[in-house]
CSV table of C-alpha atoms (C1' of nucleotides) in Angstrom, one decimal:
chain,number,residue,atom,x,y,z
A,30,MET,CA,0.0,0.0,0.0
A,31,SER,CA,1.0,3.6,-0.4
A,32,ASP,CA,2.7,5.3,2.5
A,33,THR,CA,1.4,8.9,2.2
A,34,GLN,CA,0.9,11.3,5.0
A,35,PHE,CA,-2.8,10.8,4.7
A,36,SER,CA,-2.6,7.0,5.1
A,37,ARG,CA,-0.2,7.4,8.1
A,38,ARG,CA,-2.6,9.8,9.8
A,39,VAL,CA,-5.4,7.4,9.2
A,40,ARG,CA,-3.6,4.4,10.6
A,41,LYS,CA,-2.6,6.5,13.6
A,42,ALA,CA,-6.2,7.5,14.2
A,43,VAL,CA,-7.4,3.9,13.9
A,44,ARG,CA,-4.8,2.8,16.4
A,45,SER,CA,-6.2,5.4,18.9
A,46,ILE,CA,-9.6,3.7,19.0
A,47,PRO,CA,-9.9,2.0,22.4
A,48,GLU,CA,-10.4,-1.7,22.6
A,49,GLY,CA,-14.1,-2.7,22.8
A,50,ARG,CA,-15.2,0.5,21.0
A,51,VAL,CA,-15.9,1.4,17.4
A,52,ALA,CA,-15.7,4.5,15.3
A,53,SER,CA,-17.2,5.4,11.9
A,54,TYR,CA,-15.2,6.1,8.8
A,55,GLY,CA,-16.2,9.7,9.2
A,56,ILE,CA,-14.9,10.0,12.7
A,57,VAL,CA,-11.6,8.5,11.7
A,58,ALA,CA,-11.3,11.0,8.9
A,59,ASP,CA,-12.0,13.7,11.4
A,60,VAL,CA,-9.5,12.5,14.0
A,61,ALA,CA,-6.9,12.1,11.2
A,62,GLY,CA,-7.3,15.7,10.4
A,63,HIS,CA,-9.1,15.2,7.0
A,64,PRO,CA,-12.8,16.0,7.7
A,65,GLY,CA,-15.0,14.6,5.0
A,66,ALA,CA,-12.5,12.0,3.8
A,67,ALA,CA,-14.6,9.1,5.1
A,68,ARG,CA,-14.5,7.4,1.7
A,69,ALA,CA,-10.7,7.7,1.4
A,70,VAL,CA,-10.4,6.2,4.8
A,71,GLY,CA,-12.0,3.1,3.5
A,72,ALA,CA,-9.5,3.0,0.7
A,73,VAL,CA,-6.6,3.0,3.2
A,74,LEU,CA,-8.1,0.3,5.3
A,75,SER,CA,-8.7,-1.9,2.2
A,76,ALA,CA,-5.0,-1.8,1.4
A,77,LEU,CA,-3.7,-2.4,4.9
A,78,ASP,CA,-0.8,-4.8,5.6
A,79,PRO,CA,-1.6,-7.5,8.2
A,80,ASP,CA,1.4,-6.6,10.2
A,81,GLN,CA,0.8,-2.9,10.8
A,82,GLY,CA,-0.9,-3.4,14.1
A,83,VAL,CA,-4.0,-1.4,12.9
A,84,PRO,CA,-7.3,-2.5,14.5
A,85,TRP,CA,-9.2,-2.0,11.3
A,86,TRP,CA,-12.1,-4.0,12.6
A,87,ARG,CA,-13.0,-1.2,15.0
A,88,VAL,CA,-14.1,1.0,12.1
A,89,VAL,CA,-17.7,0.6,11.0
A,90,GLY,CA,-20.2,2.5,8.9
A,91,SER,CA,-22.2,5.3,10.3
A,92,GLY,CA,-24.9,4.1,12.7
A,93,GLY,CA,-22.9,1.1,13.8
A,94,ARG,CA,-23.4,-0.9,10.6
A,95,ILE,CA,-20.7,-3.0,9.1
A,96,THR,CA,-20.0,-1.9,5.6
A,97,THR,CA,-16.9,-3.9,4.6
A,98,SER,CA,-16.5,-5.3,1.1
A,99,ARG,CA,-19.6,-7.2,-0.1
A,100,LEU,CA,-17.5,-9.5,-2.3
A,101,ARG,CA,-15.6,-10.8,0.7
A,102,HIS,CA,-16.1,-12.7,3.9
A,103,THR,CA,-14.4,-9.9,5.8
A,104,ALA,CA,-17.7,-8.9,7.4
A,105,GLN,CA,-17.9,-12.2,9.3
A,106,VAL,CA,-14.3,-11.9,10.4
A,107,GLN,CA,-14.8,-8.3,11.6
A,108,ARG,CA,-17.9,-9.2,13.6
A,109,SER,CA,-16.0,-12.1,15.4
A,110,LEU,CA,-13.1,-9.8,16.2
A,111,LEU,CA,-15.4,-7.2,17.6
A,112,GLU,CA,-17.3,-9.7,19.7
A,113,ASP,CA,-14.1,-11.0,21.1
A,114,GLU,CA,-13.5,-7.5,22.5
A,115,GLY,CA,-16.9,-7.4,24.0
A,116,VAL,CA,-18.7,-5.4,21.4
A,117,GLU,CA,-22.3,-6.5,21.0
A,118,PHE,CA,-24.6,-6.5,18.0
A,119,ASP,CA,-28.4,-6.3,18.0
A,120,ARG,CA,-30.5,-8.7,16.0
A,121,ASP,CA,-30.3,-6.5,12.9
A,122,GLY,CA,-26.5,-6.8,13.0
A,123,ARG,CA,-25.9,-3.3,14.1
A,124,ILE,CA,-23.8,-2.0,17.0
A,125,PRO,CA,-25.5,0.2,19.6
A,126,TRP,CA,-23.7,3.5,19.1
A,127,ARG,CA,-24.7,4.7,22.6
A,128,ARG,CA,-22.6,2.1,24.3
A,129,PHE,CA,-19.7,1.3,21.9
A,130,GLY,CA,-19.4,4.3,19.7
A,131,TRP,CA,-16.2,6.4,20.0
A,132,GLU,CA,-16.3,10.0,19.0
A,133,GLY,CA,-12.6,10.8,19.2
A,134,PRO,CA,-9.9,11.5,21.8
A,135,ASP,CA,-12.2,13.8,23.7
A,136,GLY,CA,-15.8,12.5,23.6
B,1,DC,C1',-4.1,17.6,-15.7
B,2,DT,C1',-8.5,14.7,-16.4
B,3,DC,C1',-11.1,10.5,-15.5
B,4,DT,C1',-12.2,6.5,-12.7
B,5,DT,C1',-12.7,3.9,-8.6
B,6,DG,C1',-14.2,2.7,-4.0
B,7,DA,C1',-14.3,-1.1,3.5
B,8,DC,C1',-18.4,6.4,2.9
B,9,DC,C1',-22.5,9.7,4.1
B,10,DC,C1',-26.9,11.9,4.1
B,11,DG,C1',-31.1,13.6,2.6
B,12,DA,C1',-35.3,12.7,-0.2
B,13,DA,C1',-38.8,9.5,-2.1
C,15,DC,C1',-38.0,-0.3,6.2
C,16,DT,C1',-35.5,0.3,1.1
C,17,DT,C1',-33.7,2.7,-3.1
C,18,DC,C1',-31.7,6.7,-5.5
C,19,DG,C1',-29.0,10.5,-6.3
C,20,DG,C1',-25.5,13.8,-5.4
C,21,DG,C1',-21.5,15.1,-2.7
C,22,DC,C1',-17.3,13.9,-0.6
C,23,DC,C1',-11.9,12.8,-0.8
C,24,DA,C1',-7.4,10.4,-1.9
C,25,DA,C1',-5.0,7.3,-5.2
C,26,DG,C1',-3.7,5.4,-9.5
C,27,DA,C1',-3.9,5.1,-14.6
DNA sequence: CTCTTGACCCGAA
DNA sequence: CTTCGGGCCAAGA
């Protein structure tokens, strides 16, 4: 994957997400200092190397919905990883934002 | 520089 | 609840 300043900022932002919590792509973009770049955040995560120590599974779509690639089994893996950390899903497959959502270093 | 491509997001039917 | 459309941004061809 490319190692641009943007991708480095994104990886750093994702690493700052506490265990057992989740953040949306939009929040990550915000924390990374690139507000509105939610879509580009997804591009960075899609090209992650396995050994970079980036907890990509803690990033979900807005509203606590998993939006990982539809052509892949990644969604199942992501859900398992999250559940291993204590993150719960409702019967619609969504994560209650009130309890597990992370708004950034402050909130 | 222009054009295309997405692990996105939000408001309007 | 679902579908559509327009807007968003960074990367690569």
